[in-house]
Tab-separated table of C-alpha atoms in Angstrom:
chain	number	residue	atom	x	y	z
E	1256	UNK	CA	-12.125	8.392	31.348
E	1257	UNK	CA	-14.566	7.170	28.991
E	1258	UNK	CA	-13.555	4.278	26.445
E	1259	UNK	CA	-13.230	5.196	22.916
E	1260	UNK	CA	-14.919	3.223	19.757
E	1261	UNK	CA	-11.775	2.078	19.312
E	1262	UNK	CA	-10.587	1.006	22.867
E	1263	UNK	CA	-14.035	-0.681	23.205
E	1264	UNK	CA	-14.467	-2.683	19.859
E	1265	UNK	CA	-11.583	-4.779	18.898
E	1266	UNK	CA	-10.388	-2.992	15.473
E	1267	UNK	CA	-10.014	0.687	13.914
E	1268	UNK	CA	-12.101	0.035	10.743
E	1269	UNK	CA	-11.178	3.338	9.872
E	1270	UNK	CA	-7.269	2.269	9.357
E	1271	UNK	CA	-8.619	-1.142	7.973
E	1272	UNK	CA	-10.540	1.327	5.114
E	1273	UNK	CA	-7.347	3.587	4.629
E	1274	UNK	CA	-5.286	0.017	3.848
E	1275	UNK	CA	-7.909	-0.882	1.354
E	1276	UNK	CA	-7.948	2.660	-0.542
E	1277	UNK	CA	-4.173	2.604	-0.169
E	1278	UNK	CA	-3.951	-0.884	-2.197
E	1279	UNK	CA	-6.377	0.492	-5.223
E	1280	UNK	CA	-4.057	3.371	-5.587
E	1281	UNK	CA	-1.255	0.652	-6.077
E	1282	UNK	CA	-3.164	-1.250	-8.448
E	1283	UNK	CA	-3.761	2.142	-10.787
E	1284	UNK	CA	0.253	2.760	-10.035
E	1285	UNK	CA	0.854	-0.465	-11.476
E	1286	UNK	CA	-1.333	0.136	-14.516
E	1287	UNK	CA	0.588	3.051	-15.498
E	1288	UNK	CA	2.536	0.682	-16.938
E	1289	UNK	CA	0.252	-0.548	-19.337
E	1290	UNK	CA	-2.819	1.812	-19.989
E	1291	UNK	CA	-2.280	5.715	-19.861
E	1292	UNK	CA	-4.292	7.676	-17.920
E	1293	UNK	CA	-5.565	11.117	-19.339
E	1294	UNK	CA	-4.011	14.296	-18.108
E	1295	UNK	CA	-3.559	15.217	-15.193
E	1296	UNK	CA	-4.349	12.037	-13.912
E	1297	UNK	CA	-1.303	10.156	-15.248
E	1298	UNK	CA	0.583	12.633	-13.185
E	1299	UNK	CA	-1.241	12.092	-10.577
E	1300	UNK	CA	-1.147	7.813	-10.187
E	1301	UNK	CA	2.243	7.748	-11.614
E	1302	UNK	CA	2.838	8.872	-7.720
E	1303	UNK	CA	1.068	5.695	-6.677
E	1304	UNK	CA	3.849	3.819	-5.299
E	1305	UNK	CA	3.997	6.217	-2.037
E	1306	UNK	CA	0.591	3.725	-0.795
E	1307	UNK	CA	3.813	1.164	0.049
E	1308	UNK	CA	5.130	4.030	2.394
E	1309	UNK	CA	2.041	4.549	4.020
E	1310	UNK	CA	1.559	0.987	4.355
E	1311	UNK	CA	4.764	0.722	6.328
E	1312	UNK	CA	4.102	3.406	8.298
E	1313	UNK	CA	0.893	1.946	9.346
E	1314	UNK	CA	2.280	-1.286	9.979
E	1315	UNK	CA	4.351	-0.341	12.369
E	1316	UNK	CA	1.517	1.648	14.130
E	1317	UNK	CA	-0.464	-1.426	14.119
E	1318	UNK	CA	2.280	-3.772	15.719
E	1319	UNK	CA	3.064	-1.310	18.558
E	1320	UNK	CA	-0.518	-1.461	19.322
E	1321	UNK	CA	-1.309	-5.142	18.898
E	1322	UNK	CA	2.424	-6.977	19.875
E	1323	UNK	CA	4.237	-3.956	22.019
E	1324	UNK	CA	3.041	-5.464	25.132
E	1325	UNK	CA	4.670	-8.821	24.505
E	1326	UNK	CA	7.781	-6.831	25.233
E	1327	UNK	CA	7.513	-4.855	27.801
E	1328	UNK	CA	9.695	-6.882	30.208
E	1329	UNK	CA	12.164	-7.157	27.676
E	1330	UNK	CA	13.258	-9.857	25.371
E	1331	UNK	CA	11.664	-13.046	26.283
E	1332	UNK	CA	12.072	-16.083	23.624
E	1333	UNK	CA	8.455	-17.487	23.992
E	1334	UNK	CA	6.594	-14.117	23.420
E	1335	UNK	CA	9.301	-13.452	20.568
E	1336	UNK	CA	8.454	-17.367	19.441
E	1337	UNK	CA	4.429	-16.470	19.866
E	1338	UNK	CA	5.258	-13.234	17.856
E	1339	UNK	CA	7.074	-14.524	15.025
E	1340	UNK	CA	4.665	-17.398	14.745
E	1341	UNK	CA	1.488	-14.964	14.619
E	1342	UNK	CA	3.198	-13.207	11.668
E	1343	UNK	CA	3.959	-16.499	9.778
E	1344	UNK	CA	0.276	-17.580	10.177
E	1345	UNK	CA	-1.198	-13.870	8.957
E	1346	UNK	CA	1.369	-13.613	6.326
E	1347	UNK	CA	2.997	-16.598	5.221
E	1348	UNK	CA	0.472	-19.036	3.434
E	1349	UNK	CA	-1.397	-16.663	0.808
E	1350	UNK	CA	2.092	-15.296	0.497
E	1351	UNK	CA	3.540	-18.706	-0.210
E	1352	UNK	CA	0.336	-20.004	-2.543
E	1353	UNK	CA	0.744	-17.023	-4.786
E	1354	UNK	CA	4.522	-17.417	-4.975
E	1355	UNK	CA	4.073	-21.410	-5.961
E	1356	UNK	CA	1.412	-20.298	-8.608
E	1357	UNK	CA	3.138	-17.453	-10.218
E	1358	UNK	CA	6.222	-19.465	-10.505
E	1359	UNK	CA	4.645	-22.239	-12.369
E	1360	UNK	CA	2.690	-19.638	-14.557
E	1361	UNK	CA	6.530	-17.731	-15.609
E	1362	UNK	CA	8.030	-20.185	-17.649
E	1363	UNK	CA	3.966	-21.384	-19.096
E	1364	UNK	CA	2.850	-18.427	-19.908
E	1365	UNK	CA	4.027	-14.906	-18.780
E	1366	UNK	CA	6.985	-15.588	-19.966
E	1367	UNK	CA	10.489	-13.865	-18.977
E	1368	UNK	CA	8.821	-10.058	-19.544
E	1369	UNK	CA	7.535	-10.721	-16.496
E	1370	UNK	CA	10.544	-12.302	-14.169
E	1371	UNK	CA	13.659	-12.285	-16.172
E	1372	UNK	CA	16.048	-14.078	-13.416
E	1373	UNK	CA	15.598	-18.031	-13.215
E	1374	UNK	CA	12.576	-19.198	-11.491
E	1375	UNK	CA	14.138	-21.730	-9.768
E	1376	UNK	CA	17.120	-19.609	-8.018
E	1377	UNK	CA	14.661	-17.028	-6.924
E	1378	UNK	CA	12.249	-19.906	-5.255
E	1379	UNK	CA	13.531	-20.321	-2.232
E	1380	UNK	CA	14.320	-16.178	-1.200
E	1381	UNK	CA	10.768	-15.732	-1.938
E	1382	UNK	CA	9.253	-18.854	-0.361
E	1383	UNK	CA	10.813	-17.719	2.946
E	1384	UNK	CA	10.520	-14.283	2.377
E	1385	UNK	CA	14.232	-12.967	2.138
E	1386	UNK	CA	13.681	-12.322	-1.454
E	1387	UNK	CA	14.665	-8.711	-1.234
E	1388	UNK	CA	17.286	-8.658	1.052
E	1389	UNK	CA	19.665	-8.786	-1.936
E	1390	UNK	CA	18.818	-12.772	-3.084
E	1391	UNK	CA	16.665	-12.496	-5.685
E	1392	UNK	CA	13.985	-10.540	-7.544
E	1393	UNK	CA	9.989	-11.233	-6.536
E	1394	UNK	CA	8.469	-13.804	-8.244
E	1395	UNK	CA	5.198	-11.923	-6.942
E	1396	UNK	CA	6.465	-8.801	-8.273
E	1397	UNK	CA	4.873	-6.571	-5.609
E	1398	UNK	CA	5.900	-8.758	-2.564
E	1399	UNK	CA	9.226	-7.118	-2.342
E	1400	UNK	CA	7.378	-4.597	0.298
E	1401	UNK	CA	6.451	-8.143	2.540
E	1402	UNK	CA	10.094	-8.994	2.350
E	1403	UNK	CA	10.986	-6.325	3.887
E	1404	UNK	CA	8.318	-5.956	6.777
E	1405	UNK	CA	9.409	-9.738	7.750
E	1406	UNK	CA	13.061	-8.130	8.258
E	1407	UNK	CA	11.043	-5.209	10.224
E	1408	UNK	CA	9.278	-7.983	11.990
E	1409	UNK	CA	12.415	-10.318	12.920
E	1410	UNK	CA	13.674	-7.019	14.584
E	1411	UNK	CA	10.767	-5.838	16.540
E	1412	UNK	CA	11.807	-6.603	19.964
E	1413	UNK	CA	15.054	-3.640	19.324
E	1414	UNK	CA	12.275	-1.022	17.798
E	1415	UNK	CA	10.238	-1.864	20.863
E	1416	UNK	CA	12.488	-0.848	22.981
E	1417	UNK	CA	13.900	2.346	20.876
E	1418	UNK	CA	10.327	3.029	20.077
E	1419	UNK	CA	8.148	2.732	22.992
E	1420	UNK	CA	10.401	2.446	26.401
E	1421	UNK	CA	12.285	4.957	27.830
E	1422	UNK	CA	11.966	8.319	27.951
E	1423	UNK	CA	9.542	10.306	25.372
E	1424	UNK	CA	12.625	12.372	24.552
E	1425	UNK	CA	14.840	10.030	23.489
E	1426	UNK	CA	12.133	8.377	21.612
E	1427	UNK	CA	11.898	11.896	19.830
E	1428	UNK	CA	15.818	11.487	19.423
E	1429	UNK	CA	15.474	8.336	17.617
E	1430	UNK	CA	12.627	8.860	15.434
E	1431	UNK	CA	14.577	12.238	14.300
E	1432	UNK	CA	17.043	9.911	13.247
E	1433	UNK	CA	15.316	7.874	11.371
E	1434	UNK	CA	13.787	10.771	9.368
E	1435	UNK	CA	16.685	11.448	8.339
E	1436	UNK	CA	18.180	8.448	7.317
E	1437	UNK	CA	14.825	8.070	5.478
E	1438	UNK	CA	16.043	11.604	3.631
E	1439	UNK	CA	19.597	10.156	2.856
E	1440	UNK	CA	18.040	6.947	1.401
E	1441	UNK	CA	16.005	8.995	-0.804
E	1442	UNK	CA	18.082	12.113	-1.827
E	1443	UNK	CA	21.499	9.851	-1.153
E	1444	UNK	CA	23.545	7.763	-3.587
E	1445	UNK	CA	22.193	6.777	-6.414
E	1446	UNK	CA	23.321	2.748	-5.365
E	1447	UNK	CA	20.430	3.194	-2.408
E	1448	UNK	CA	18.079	2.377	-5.162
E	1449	UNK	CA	20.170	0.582	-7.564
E	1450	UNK	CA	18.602	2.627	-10.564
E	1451	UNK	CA	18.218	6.180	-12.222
E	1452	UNK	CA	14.873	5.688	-13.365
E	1453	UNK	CA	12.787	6.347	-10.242
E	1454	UNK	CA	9.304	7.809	-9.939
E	1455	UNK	CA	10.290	9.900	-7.115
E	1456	UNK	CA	12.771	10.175	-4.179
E	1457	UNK	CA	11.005	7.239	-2.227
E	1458	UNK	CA	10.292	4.906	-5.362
E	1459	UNK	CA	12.995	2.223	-4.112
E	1460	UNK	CA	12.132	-1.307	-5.063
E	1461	UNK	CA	14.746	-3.383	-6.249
E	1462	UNK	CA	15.499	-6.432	-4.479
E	1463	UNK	CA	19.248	-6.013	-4.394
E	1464	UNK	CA	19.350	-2.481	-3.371
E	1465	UNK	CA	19.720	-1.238	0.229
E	1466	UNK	CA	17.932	1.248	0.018
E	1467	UNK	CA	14.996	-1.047	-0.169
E	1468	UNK	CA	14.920	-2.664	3.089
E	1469	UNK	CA	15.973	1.124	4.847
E	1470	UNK	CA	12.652	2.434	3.247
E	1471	UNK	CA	10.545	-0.312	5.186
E	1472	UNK	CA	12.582	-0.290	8.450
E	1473	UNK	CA	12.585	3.686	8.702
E	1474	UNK	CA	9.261	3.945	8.021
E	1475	UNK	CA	7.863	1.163	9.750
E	1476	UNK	CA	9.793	2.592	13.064
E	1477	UNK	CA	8.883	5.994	12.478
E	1478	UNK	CA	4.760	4.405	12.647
E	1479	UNK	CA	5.590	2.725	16.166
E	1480	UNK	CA	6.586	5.742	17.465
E	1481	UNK	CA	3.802	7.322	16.116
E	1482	UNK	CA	1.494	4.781	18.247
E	1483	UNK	CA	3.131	5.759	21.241
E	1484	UNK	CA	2.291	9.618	20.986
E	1485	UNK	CA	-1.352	9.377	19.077
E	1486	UNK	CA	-2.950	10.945	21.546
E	1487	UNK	CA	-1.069	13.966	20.783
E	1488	UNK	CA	-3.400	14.774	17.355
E	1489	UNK	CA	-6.821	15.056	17.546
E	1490	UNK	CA	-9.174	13.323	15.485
E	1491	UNK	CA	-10.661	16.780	14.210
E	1492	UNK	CA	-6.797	16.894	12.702
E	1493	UNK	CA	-7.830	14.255	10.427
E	1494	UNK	CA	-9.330	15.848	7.539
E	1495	UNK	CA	-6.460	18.297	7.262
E	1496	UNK	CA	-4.111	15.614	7.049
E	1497	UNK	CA	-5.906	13.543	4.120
E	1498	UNK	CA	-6.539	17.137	2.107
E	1499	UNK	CA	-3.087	18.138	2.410
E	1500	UNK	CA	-2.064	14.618	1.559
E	1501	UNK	CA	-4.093	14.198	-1.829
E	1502	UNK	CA	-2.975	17.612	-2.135
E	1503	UNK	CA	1.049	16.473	-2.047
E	1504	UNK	CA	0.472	13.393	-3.931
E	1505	UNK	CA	0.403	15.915	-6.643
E	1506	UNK	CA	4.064	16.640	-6.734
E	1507	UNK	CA	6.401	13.483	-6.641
E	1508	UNK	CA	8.639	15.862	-4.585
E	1509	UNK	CA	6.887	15.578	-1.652
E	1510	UNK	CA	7.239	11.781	-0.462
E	1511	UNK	CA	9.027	12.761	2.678
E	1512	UNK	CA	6.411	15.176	3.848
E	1513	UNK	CA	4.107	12.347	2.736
E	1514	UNK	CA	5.239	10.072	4.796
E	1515	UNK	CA	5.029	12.651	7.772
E	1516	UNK	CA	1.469	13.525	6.701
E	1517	UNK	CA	0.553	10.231	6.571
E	1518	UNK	CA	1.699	8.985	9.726
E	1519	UNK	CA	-0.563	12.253	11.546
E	1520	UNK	CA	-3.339	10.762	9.521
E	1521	UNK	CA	-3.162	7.659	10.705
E	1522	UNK	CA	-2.723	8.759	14.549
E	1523	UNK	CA	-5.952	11.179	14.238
E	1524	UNK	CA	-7.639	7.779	12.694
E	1525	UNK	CA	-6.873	5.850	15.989
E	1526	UNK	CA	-10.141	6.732	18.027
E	1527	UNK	CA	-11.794	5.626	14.825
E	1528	UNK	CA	-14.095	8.519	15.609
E	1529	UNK	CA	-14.735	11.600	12.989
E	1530	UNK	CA	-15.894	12.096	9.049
E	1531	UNK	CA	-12.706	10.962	7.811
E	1532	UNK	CA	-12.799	7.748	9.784
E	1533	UNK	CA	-16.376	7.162	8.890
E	1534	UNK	CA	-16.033	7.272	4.978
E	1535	UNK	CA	-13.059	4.742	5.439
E	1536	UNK	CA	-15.222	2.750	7.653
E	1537	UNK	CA	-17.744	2.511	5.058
E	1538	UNK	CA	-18.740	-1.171	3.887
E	1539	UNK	CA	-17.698	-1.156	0.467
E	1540	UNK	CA	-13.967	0.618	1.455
E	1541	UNK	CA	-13.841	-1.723	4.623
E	1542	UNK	CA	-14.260	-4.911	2.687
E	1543	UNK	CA	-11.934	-3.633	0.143
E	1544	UNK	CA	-9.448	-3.074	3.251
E	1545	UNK	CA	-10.390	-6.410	4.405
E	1546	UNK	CA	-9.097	-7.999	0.780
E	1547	UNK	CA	-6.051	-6.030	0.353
E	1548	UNK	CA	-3.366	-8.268	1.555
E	1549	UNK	CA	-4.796	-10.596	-1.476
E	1550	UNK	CA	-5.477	-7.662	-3.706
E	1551	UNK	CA	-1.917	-6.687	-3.740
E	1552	UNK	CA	-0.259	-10.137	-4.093
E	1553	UNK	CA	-3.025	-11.209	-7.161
E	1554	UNK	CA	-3.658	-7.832	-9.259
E	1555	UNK	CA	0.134	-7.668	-10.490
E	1556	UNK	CA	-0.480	-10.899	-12.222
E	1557	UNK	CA	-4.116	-9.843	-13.392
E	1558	UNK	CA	-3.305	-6.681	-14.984
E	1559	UNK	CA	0.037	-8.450	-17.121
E	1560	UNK	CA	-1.846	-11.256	-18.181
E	1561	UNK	CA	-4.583	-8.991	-19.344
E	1562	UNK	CA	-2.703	-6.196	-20.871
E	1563	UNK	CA	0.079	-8.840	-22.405
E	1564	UNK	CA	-0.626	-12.485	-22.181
E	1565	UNK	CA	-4.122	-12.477	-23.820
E	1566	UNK	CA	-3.181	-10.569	-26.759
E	1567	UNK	CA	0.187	-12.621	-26.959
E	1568	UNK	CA	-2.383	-15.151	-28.094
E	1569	UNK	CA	-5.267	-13.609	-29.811
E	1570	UNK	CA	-7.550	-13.511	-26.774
E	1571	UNK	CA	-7.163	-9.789	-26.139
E	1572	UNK	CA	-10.568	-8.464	-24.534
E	1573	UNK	CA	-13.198	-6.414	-26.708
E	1574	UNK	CA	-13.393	-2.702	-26.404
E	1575	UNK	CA	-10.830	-0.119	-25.760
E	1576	UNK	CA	-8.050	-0.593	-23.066
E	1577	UNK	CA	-9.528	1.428	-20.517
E	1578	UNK	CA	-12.437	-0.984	-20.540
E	1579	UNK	CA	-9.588	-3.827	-20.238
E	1580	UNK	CA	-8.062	-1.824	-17.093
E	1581	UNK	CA	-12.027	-2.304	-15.415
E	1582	UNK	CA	-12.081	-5.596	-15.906
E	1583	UNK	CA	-8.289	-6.541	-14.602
E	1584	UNK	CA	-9.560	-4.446	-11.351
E	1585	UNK	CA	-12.942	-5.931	-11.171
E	1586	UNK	CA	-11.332	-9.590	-11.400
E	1587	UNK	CA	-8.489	-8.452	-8.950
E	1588	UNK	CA	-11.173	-7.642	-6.620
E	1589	UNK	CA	-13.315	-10.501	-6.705
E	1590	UNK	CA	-10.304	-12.963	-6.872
E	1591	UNK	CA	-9.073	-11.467	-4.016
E	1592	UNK	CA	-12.519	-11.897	-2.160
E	1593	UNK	CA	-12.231	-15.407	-3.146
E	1594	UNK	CA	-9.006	-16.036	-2.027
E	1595	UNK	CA	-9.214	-14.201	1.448
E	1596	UNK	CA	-12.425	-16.223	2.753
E	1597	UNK	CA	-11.273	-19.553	0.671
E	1598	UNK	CA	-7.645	-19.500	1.497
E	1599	UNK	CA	-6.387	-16.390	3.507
E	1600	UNK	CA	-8.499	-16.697	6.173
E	1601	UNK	CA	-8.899	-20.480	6.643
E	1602	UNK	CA	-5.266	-21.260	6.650
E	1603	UNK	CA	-4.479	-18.466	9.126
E	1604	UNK	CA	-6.930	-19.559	11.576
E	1605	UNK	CA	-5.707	-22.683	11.157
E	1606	UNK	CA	-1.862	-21.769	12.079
E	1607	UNK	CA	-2.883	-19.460	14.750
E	1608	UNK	CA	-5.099	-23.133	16.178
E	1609	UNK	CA	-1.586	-24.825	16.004
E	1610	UNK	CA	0.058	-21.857	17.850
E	1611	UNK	CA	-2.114	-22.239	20.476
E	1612	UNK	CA	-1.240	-25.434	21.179
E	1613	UNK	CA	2.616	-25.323	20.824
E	1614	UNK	CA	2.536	-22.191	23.294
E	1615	UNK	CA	1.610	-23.056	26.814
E	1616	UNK	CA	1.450	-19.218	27.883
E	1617	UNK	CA	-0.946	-16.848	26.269
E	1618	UNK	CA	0.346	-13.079	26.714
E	1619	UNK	CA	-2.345	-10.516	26.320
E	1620	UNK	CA	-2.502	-8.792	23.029
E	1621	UNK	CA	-4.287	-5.717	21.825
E	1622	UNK	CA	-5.539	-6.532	18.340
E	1623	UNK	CA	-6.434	-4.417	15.379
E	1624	UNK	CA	-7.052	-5.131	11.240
E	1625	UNK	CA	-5.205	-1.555	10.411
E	1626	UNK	CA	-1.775	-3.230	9.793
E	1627	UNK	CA	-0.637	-4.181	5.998
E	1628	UNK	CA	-2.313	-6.687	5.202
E	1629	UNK	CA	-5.468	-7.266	7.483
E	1630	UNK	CA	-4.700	-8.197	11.133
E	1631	UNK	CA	-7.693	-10.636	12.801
E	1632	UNK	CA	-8.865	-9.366	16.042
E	1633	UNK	CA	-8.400	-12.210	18.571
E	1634	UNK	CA	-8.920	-10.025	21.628
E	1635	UNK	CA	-10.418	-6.653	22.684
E	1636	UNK	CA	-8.113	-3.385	21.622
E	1637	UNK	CA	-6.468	-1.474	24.247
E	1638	UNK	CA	-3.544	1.256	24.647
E	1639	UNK	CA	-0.452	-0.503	24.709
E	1640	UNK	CA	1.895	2.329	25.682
E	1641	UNK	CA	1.894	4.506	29.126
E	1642	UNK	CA	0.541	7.049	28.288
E	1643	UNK	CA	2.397	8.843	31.187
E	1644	UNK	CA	5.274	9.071	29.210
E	1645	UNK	CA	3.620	11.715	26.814
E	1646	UNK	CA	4.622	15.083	27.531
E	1647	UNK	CA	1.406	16.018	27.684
E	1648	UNK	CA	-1.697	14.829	29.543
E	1649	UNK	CA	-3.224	11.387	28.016
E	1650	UNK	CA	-6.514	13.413	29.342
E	1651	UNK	CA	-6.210	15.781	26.441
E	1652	UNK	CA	-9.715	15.894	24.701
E	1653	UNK	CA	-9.046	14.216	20.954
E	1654	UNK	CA	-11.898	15.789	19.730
């Protein structure tokens, strides 16, 4: 059977360009709060915050596919040490700088609009990521979603094994499961999200609400299993996925069916093969994929101190706001540039040196950048699941 682009190169640009148009929706979502968008559009962004969903969803698909095999004898402590250790070095240190810099920036000069609880009892949660497992609030407001995917990723080895071993049919089993837990969190008790003023079913946040770290977990399962039957949607599938999807993201409603259409997007993107794969594989979208770990931890910060510190003292920008909302996303992006080849990338390179050395045994792994944020691509990709397993033939043409 002949390779695909994908099983030859070692990354799915495609999925790397769907991260990177996923994190500019976030940054117009979190505008809303300060600049109004004309009608219809308001509608329309106001639904930003399902990008986090998809984000988990596509983490998870991207894990399967790059760590699965580390666990396919089971749990072993060095490849769960290796694992762990690869995920502190991708997400850890720009994490950690941005945490250290927005915390000494609260009490100078965003003030308490920004982060109400003390600084200095929230520092630690967020420093080792625990923030929103009911500790404390995010000092990097947005960061509660990286919280929760280090929970996701402290528990891989037991989605592994629901996920991706065993029978197809009882991975069916469990992934109808967690659909539906995903529907309880979001149509459930109110206490899920902690608050009565959501967005839509799906727009859980808060740091001290359960329903919080259900919404990663769920959906972050629900993408592994979606790794393990990709070859189930064709690629031709995926332009009827993304229409129906912008379609949806019309009517808050719809975040569960979202979340489905989403994760069929994101399986027809995984021969990165197709039209819709090559507009997200498109330079300007892939480099914006390529930033968007950094873009989401820096534009939170950009668009408050735009839209409220400045004119707190008399240094609001010329023009009219909309014109302010260009520049906080122009200075997001090419912060966020900055910071990924000055900081992001250095210091994870760095770690994942160290790693090598600590760890005598190198397992293989099947690398890809489609995972939230960017994962580096260390080796060539390859399927990670038997594809035997699929109830129907892995010889099915995709196109």
């Amino acid at each position: 059977m002949t390779a695909t682009p994908a099983a030859r190169s070692s990354e799915i640009r495609a999925l790397t360009g769907l991260r990177g148009v996923a994190a500019l929706f976030v940054v117009l979502y979190h505008a809303t709060g300060y600049f109004r968008f004309p009608d219809p559009w308001q509608h329309y962004v106001r639904h930003g915050y399902i990008s986090v969903d998809l984000f988990f969803v596509l983490s998870g698909f991207v894990m399967a596919m790059t760590y699965g095999k580390l666990f396919d004898a089971g749990f072993q402590w060095p490849n769960f040490r290796k694992f762990i250790l690869m995920r502190v070095a991708r997400v850890w240190p720009l994490f950690a700088l941005m945490t250290l810099i927005t915390a000494a920036l609260i009490p100078t000069v965003l003030g308490t609009r920004y982060y109400a609880e003390d600084v200095w009892h929230g520092l630690l949660p967020n420093l080792t990521m625990t923030q929103a497992w009911g500790l404390a609030n995010s000092i990097v407001r947005p960061s509660w979603s990286i919280s929760t995917e280090w929970a996701a990723y402290l528990v891989f080895p037991l989605l592994v094994i629901a996920a991706l071993k065993g029978s197809w049919q009882r991975a069916l089993l469990w992934t109808g499961l967690a659909a539906g837990l995903l529907a309880f969190v979001a149509y459930g008790p109110l206490w899920f999200g902690q608050t009565i003023r959501r967005s839509g079913p799906l727009d859980i946040a808060a740091s001290y609400a359960s329903g919080t770290l259900l919404r990663c977990l769920l959906s972050f399962f629900i993408g592994m299993v979606a790794y393990r039957f990709r070859a189930l949607v064709p690629t031709r599938a995926a332009v009827l996925f993304l229409v129906a999807s912008l379609l949806l993201i019309a009517w808050r409603p719809s975040d569960l069916i979202l979340v489905g259409l989403f994760t069929g997007l994101i399986m027809a993107l995984s021969d990165d093969e197709g039209p819709v794969a090559r507009m997200l594989s498109w330079r300007p979208i892939y480099l914006i994929g390529v930033w968007s770990y950094a873009i989401y931890l820096i534009h939170d910060v950009v668009l408050f101190g735009t839209f409220r510190t400045l004119p707190k003292f008399d240094l609001s920008l010329p023009g009219e706001r909309v014109h302010w909302l260009m520049a906080a996303i122009a200075i997001t992006v090419v912060l966020s540039a900055l910071a990924h080849y000055g900081f992001e990338k250095p210091s994870r390179d760095g770690l994942r040196r160290l790693i090598s050395r600590w760890t005598a045994r190198k397992p293989e792994l099947h690398a890809v950048a489609g995972d939230l944020p960017a994962e580096p691509s260390p080796t060539t990709a390859g399927p990670a699941a038997d594809l035997a397993e699929l109830p129907v033939s892995a010889a099915k043409s995709r196109r």
